[in-house]
Short mmCIF file of C-alpha atoms and ligand atoms in Angstrom, two decimals:
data_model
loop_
_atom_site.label_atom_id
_atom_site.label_comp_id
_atom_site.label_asym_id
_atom_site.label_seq_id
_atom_site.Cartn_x
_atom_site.Cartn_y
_atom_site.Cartn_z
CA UNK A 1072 -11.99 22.60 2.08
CA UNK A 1073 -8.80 23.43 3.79
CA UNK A 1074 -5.38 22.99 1.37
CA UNK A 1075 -3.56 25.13 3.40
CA UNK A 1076 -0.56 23.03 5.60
CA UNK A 1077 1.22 26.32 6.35
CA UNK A 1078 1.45 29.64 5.38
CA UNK A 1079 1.89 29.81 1.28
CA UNK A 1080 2.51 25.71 1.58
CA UNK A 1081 -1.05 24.49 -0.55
CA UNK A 1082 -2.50 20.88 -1.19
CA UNK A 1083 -2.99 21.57 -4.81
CA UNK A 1084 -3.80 17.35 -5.62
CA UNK A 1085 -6.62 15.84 -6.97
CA UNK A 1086 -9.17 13.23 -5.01
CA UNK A 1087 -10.44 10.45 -6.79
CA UNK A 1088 -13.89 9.25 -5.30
CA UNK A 1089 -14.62 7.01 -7.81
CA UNK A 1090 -11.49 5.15 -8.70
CA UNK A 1091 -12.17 1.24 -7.23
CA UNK A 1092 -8.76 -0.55 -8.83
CA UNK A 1093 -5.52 0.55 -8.45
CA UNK A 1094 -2.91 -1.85 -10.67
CA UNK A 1095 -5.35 -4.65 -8.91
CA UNK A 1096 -5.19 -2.97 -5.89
CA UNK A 1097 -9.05 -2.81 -4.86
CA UNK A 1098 -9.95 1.16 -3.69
CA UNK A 1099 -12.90 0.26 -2.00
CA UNK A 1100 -12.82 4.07 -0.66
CA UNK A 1101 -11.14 5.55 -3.38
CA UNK A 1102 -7.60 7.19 -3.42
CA UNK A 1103 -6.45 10.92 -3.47
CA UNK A 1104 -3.20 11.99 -5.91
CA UNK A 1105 -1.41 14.76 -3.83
CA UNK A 1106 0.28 17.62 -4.99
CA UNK A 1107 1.69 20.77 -3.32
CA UNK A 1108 2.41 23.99 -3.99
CA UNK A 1109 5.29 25.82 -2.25
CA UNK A 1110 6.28 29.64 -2.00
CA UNK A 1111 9.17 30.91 -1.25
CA UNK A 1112 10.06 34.79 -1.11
CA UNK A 1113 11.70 34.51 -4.30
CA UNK A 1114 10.74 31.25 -6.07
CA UNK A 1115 7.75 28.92 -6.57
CA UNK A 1116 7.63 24.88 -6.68
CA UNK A 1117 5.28 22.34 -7.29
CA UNK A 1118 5.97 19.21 -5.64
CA UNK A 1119 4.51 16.60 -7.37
CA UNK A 1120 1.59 16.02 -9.87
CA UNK A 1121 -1.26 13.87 -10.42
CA UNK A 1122 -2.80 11.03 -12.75
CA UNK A 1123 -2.90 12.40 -16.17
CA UNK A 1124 -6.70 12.73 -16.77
CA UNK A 1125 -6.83 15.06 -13.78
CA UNK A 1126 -4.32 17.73 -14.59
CA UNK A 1127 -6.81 20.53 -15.18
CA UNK A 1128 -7.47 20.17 -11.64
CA UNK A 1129 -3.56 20.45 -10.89
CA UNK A 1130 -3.52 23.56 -12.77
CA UNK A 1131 -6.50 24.91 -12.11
CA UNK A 1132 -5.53 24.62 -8.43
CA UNK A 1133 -2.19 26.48 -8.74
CA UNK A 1134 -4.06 28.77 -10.68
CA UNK A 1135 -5.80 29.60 -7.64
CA UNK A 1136 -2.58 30.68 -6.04
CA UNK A 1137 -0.36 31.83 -8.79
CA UNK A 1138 0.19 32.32 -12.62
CA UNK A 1139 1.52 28.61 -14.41
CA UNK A 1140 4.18 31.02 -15.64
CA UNK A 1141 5.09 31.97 -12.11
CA UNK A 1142 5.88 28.31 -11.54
CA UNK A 1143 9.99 27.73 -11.24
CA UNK A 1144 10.24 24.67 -10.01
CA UNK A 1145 8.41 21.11 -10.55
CA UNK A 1146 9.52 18.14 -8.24
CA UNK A 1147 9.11 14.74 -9.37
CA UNK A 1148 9.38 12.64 -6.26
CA UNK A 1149 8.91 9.48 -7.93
CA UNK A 1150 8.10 8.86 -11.76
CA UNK A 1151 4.94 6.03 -11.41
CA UNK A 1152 2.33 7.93 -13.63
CA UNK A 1153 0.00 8.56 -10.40
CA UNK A 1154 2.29 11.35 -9.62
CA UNK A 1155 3.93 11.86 -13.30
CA UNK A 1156 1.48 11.38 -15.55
CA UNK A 1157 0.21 15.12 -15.26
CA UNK A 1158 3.90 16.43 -15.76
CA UNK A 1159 4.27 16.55 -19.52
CA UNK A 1160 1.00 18.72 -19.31
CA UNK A 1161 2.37 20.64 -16.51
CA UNK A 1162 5.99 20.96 -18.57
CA UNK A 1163 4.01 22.68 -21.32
CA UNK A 1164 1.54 24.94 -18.78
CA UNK A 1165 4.94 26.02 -16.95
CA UNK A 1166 6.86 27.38 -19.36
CA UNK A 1167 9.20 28.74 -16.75
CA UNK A 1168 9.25 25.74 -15.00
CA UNK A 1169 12.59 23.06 -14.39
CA UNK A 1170 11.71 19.75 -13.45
CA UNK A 1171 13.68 18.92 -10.46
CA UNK A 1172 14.81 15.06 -9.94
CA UNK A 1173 17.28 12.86 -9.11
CA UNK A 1174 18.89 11.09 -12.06
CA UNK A 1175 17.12 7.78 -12.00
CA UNK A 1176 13.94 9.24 -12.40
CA UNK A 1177 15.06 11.40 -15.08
CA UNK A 1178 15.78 8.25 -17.00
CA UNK A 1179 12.28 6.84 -15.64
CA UNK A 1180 10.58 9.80 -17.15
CA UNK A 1181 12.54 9.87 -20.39
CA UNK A 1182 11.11 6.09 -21.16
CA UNK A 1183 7.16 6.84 -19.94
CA UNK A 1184 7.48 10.52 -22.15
CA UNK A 1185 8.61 12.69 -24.62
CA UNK A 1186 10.71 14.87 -22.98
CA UNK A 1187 12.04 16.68 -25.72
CA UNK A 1188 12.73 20.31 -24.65
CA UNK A 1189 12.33 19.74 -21.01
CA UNK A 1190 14.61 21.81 -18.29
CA UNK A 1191 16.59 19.82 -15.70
CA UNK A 1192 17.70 20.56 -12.76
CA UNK A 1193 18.63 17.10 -11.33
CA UNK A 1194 19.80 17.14 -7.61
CA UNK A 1195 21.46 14.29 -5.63
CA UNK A 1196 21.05 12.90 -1.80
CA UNK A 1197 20.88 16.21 0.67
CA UNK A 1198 21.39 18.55 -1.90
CA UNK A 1199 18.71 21.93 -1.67
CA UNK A 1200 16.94 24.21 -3.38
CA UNK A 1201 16.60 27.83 -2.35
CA UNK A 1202 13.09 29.10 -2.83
CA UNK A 1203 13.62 32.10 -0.80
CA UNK A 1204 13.60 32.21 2.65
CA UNK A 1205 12.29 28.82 2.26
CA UNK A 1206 15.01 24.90 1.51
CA UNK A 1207 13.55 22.17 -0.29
CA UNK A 1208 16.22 19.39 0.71
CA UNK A 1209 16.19 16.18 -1.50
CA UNK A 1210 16.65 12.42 0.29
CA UNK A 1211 16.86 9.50 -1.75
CA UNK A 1212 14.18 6.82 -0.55
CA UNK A 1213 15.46 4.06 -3.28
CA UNK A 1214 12.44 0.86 -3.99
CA UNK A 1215 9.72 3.35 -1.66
CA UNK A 1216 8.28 2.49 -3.86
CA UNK A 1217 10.18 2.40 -7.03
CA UNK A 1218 14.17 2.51 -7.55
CA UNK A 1219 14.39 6.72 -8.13
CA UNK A 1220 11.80 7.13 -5.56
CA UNK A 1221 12.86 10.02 -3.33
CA UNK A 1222 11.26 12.62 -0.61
CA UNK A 1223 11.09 16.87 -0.42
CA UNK A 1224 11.66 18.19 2.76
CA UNK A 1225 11.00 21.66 3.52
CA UNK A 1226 13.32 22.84 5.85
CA UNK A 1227 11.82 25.58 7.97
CA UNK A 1228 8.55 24.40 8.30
CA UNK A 1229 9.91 21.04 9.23
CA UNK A 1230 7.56 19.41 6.92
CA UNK A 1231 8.23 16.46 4.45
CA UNK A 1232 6.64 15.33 1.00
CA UNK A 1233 7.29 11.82 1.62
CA UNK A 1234 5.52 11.04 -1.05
CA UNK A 1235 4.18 7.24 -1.12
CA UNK A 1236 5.38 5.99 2.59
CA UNK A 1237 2.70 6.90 5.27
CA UNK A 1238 -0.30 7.19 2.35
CA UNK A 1239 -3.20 5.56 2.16
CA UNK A 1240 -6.17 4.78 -0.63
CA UNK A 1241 -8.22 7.17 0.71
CA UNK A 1242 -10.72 9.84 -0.81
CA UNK A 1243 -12.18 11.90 1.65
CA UNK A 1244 -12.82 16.27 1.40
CA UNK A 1245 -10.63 16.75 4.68
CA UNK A 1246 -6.70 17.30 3.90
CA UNK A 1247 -5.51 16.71 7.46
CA UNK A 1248 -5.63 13.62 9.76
CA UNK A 1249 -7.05 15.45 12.36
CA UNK A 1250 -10.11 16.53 10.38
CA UNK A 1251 -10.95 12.89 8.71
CA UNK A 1252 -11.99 9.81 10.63
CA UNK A 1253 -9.21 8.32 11.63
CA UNK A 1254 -10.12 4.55 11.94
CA UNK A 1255 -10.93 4.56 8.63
CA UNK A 1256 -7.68 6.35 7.95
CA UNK A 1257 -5.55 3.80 9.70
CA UNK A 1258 -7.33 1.09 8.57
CA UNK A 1259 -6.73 2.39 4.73
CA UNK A 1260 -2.64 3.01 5.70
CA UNK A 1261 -2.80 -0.87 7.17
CA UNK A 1262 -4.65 -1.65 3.62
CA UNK A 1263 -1.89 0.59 1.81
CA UNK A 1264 1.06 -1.19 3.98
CA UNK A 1265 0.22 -5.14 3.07
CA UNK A 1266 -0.28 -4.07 -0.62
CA UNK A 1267 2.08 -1.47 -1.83
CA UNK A 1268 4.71 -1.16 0.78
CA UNK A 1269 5.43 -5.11 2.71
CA UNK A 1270 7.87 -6.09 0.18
CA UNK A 1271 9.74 -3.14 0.14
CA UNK A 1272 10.11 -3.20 3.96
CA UNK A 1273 13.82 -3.05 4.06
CA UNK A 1274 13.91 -0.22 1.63
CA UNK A 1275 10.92 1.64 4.24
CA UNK A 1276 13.67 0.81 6.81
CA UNK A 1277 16.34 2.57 5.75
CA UNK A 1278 14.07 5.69 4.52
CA UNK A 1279 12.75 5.72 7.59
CA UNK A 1280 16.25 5.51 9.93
CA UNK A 1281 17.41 8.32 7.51
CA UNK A 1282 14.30 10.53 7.93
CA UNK A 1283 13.29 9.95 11.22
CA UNK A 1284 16.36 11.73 12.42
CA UNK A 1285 15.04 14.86 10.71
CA UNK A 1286 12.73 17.72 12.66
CA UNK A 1287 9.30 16.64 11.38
CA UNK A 1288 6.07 18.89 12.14
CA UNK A 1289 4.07 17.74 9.25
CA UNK A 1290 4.79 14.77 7.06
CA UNK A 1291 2.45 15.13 3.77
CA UNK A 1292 2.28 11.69 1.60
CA UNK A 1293 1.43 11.92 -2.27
CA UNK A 1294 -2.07 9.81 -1.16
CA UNK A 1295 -4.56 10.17 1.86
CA UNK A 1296 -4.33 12.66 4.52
CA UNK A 1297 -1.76 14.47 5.55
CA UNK A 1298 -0.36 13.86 8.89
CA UNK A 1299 0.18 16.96 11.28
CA UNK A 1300 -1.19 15.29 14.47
CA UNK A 1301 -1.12 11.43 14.81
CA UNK A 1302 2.08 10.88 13.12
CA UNK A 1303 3.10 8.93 16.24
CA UNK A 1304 0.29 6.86 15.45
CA UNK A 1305 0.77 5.52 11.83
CA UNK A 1306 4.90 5.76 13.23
CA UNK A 1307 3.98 2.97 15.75
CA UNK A 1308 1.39 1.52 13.32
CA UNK A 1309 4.49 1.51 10.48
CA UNK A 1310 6.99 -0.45 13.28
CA UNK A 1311 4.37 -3.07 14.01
CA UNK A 1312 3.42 -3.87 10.14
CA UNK A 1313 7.45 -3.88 10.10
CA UNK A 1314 7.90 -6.44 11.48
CA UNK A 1315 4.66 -8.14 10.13
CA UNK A 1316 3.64 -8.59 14.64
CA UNK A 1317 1.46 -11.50 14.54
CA UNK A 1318 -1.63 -10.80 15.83
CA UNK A 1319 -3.83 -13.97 17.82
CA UNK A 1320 -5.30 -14.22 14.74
CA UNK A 1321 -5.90 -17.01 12.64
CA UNK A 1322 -7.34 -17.10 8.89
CA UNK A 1323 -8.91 -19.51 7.06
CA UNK A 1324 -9.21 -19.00 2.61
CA UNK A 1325 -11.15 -21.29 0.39
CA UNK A 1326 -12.49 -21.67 -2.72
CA UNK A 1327 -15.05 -24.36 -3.53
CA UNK A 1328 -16.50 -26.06 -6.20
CA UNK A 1329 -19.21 -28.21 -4.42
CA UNK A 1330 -19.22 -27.30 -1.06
CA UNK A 1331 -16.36 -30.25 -0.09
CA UNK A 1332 -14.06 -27.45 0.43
CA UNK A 1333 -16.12 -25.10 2.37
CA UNK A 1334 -17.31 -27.92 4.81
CA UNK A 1335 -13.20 -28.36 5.67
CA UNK A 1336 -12.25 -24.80 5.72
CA UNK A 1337 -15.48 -24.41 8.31
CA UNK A 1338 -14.14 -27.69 10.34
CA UNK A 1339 -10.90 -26.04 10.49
CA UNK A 1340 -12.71 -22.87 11.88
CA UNK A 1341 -14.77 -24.37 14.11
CA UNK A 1342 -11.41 -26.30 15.66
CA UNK A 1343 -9.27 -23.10 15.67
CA UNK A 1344 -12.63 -21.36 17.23
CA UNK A 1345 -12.05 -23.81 20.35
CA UNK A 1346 -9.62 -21.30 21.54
CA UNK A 1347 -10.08 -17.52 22.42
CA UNK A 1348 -8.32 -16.24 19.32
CA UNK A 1349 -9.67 -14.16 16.30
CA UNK A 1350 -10.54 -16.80 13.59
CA UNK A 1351 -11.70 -15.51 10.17
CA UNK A 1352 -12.99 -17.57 7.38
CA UNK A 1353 -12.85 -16.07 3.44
CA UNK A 1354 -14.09 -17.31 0.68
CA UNK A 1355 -12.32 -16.10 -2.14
CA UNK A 1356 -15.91 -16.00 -4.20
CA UNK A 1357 -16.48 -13.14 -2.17
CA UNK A 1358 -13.33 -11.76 -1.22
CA UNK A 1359 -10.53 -9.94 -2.84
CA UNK A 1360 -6.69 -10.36 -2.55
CA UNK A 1361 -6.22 -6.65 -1.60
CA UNK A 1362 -8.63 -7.73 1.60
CA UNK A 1363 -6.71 -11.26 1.83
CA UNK A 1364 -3.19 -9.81 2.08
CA UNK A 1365 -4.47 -7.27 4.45
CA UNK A 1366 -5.48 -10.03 7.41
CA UNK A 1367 -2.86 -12.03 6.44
CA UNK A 1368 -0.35 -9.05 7.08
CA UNK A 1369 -0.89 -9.79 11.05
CA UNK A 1370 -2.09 -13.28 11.60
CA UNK A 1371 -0.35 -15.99 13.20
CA UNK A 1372 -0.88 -18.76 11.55
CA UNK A 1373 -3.49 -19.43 8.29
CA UNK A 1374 -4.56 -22.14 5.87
CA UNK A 1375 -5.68 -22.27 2.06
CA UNK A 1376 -8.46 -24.80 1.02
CA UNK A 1377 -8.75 -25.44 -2.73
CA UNK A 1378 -9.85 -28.41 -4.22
CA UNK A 1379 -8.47 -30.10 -8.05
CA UNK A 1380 -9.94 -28.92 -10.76
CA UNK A 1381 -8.44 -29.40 -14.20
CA UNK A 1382 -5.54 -31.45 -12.46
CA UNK A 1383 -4.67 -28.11 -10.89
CA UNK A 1384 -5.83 -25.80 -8.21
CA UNK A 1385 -8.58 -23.54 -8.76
CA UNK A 1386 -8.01 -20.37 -10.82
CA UNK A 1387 -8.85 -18.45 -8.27
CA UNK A 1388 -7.08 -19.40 -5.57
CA UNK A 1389 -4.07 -19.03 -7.54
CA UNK A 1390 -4.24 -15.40 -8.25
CA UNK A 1391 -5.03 -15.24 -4.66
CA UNK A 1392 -1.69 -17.14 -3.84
CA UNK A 1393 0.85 -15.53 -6.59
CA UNK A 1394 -0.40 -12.06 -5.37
CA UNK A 1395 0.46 -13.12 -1.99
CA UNK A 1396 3.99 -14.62 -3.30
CA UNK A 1397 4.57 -11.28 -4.54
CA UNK A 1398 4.59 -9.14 -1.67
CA UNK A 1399 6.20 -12.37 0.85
CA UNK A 1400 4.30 -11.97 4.15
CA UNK A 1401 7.16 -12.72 6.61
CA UNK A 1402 6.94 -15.45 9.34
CA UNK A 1403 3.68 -17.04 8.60
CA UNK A 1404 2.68 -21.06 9.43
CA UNK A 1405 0.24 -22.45 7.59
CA UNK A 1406 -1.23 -25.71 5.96
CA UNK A 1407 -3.20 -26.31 2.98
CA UNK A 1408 -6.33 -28.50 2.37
CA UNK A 1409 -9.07 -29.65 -0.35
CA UNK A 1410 -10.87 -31.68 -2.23
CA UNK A 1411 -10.61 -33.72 -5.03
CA UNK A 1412 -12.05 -36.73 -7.28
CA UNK A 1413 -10.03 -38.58 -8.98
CA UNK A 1414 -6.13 -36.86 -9.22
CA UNK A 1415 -5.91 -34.80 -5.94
CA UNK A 1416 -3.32 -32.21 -6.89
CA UNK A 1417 -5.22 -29.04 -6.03
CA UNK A 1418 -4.00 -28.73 -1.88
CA UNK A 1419 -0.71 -29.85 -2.81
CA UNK A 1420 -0.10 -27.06 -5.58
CA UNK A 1421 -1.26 -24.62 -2.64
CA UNK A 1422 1.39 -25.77 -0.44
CA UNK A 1423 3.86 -25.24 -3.04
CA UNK A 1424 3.24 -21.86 -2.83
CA UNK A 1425 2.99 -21.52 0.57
CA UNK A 1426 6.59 -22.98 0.85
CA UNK A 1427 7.14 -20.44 -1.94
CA UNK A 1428 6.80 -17.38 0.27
CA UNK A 1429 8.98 -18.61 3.03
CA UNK A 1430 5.52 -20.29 5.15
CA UNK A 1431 6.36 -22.89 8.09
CA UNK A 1432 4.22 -25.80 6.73
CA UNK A 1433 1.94 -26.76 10.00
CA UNK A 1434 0.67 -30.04 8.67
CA UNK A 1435 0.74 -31.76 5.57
CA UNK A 1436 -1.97 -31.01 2.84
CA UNK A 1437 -5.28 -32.76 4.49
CA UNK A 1438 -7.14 -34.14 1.25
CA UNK A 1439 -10.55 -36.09 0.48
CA UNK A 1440 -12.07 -37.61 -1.81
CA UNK A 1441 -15.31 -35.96 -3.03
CA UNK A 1442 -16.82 -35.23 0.03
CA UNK A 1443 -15.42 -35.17 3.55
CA UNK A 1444 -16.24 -37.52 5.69
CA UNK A 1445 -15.93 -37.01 9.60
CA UNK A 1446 -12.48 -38.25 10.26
CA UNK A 1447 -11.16 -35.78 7.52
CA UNK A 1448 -13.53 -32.94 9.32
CA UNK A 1449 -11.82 -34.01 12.21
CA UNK A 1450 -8.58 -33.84 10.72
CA UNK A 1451 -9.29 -30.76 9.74
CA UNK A 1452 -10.82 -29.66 13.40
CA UNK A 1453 -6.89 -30.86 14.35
CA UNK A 1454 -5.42 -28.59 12.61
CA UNK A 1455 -7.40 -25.37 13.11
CA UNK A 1456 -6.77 -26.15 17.12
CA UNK A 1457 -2.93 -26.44 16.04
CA UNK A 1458 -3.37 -22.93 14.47
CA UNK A 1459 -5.17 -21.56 17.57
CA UNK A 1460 -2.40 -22.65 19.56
CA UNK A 1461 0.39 -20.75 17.46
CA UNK A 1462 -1.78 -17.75 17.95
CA UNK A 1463 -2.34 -18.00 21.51
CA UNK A 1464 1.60 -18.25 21.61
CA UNK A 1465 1.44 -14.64 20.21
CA UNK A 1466 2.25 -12.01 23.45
CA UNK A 1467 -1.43 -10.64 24.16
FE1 FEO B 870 1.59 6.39 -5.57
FE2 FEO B 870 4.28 4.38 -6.30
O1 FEO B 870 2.93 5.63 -6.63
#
């Protein structure tokens, strides 16, 4: 396996294959934690560490390169234990070793660790490190992901640590996007986008105005692949999530109890199928939010069925709907529909939340009794052609 991004510049990380949840994040391909090991002429720096239970590997991999005790330097780019849990380990394996961060994370780490007898050296926006022929610069990327969240950028290689923007859940043996498949690359940054990174999109703004004005050759993220020859591509894929660019797409969740629910969510299919626009139909049975919040990231219009059950909506549906609240998909339209017997409250609770995250409400909640019956299919036909025609609306 290659680790090598340029001369005495190592991947020194860890891949997970197996790891399949992430915080309820679903890693259906697994996730890599990445680390890096720079040289300088005079000085040595590890940006970065990995999930506690893998810091053998960490060391073991610098090992490979130099002695722990050679180690001067170790940046802490952000302090979520993905990337910090292996630094108390590392602290003690270094014994040489300052642990460079800005001062919110230093107050981040101090509450996740004991970090009695630890070496600072806490830098601010722009400031730089000399390792020796070779500048670490420090930017601070604040809520990308967390509030001391920053980026390393290596000066003369033009290459930046920007630790989580432009990652992705991704296990894989090849280090560089040019070396793994990159569909499934792209399609694990879009994955990474809706979950981690679409409500922080102001915050990935800002980062990015600031950094995008920098020389980049290489940009290395702290999961996934590192980019060094389709940035443009997840650059242009990072504008259009931006914005949240509706797609002529059109999605359709349910759960179901007895099948009431699942005979109106396929109405509303078959009547948003009437038009030549993408229509996809989820039952949340099957299907998990990480998946749901990923289509929903780029359709144009949607709707939720659920029908009453304990004078409520089903469980289900809202996890599915308060981990979609959470991360406030932008510009969406969207009704709600379901079944009930005797208190119908189940559709309406799903609009509520709907109207929660900002949703244009298309049509009122379409309810039945028990089971529908062919005006309420129709009803439902109605307003998956209404859908269909907010996504044709969407510029090809
Ligand atoms: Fe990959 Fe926000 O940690």
């Amino acid at each position: 396996m290659n680790t090598e991004l340029v001369k005495n510049v190592h991947w020194v990380g860890y891949v997970d294959w197996p790891v399949r949840d992430f915080h309820g994040y679903q890693t259906k391909r697994g996730s890599s934690y990445n680390a890096y090991l720079v040289k300088g002429e005079a000085k040595i720096a590890v940006i970065d560490t990995v999930k506690a239970p893998y810091v053998e590997y960490l060391k073991r991999n610098v090992a490979a390169h130099c002695g722990l005790d050679a180690v001067d330097y170790i940046v802490c780019n952000h302090a979520e234990p993905d990337h910090s849990g292996g630094l108390p380990a590392m602290v003690a394996a270094c014994p040489n070793a300052m642990v460079v961060c800005n001062a919110k994370c230093q107050d981040a780490l101090s509450h996740h660790y004991d970090v009695t007898g630890w070496k600072w050296q806490i830098v601010k926006e722009g400031e730089t490190i000399d390792l020796g022929g070779r500048t670490l610069k420090f930017f601070d990327t604040v809520m990308c992901h967390w509030p001391e969240s920053m980026v390393t950028y290596l000066e003369e290689e033009a290459l930046l640590f920007s630790m989580d923007i432009f990652g992705q859940h991704y296990a894989t043996y090849c280090r560089f996007d040019d070396e793994a498949n990159l569909e499934e690359v792209m399609q694990e940054a879009k994955t990474y986008y809706a979950n981690i990174v679409l409500l922080y999109q102001k915050p990935v703004e800002a980062a990015a105005k600031k950094l995008l004005g920098l020389k980049l050759k290489m940009v290395a993220p702290s999961h996934g692949v590192i980019w060094r020859s389709h940035f443009d591509k997840i650059l242009n894929a990072y504008l259009a999530w931006h914005v949240s660019k509706p797609t002529r797409k059109v999605v359709v969740l349910y759960s179901t109890m007895w099948q009431s629910t699942q005979k109106m969510a396929e109405a509303v299919v078959q009547g948003a199928n009437e038009s030549n626009v993408e229509v996809k139909l989820f039952d949340l049975k099957a299907t998990g939010d990480t998946e749901v919040i990923t289509e929903l990231m780029d359709c144009a219009a949607f709707a939720v069925g659920t029908p009453t059950l304990n004078q409520s909506l089903m469980p289900r549906m809202a996890a599915c709907l308060t981990y979609i609240r959470g991360l406030k998909p932008a510009g969406k339209k969207a009704f709600a529909f379901g079944s009930y017997g005797w208190a119908s409250k189940g559709a309406q609770e799903a609009e509520g939340y709907l109207k929660a995250f900002g949703c244009e409400i298309t049509t009122p909640p379409i309810i039945c009794r028990y089971s529908p019956d062919e005006a309420t299919l129709e009803a439902c036909r109605e307003a998956g052609r209404a859908l269909a025609k907010i996504a044709l609306e969407v510029e090809a």
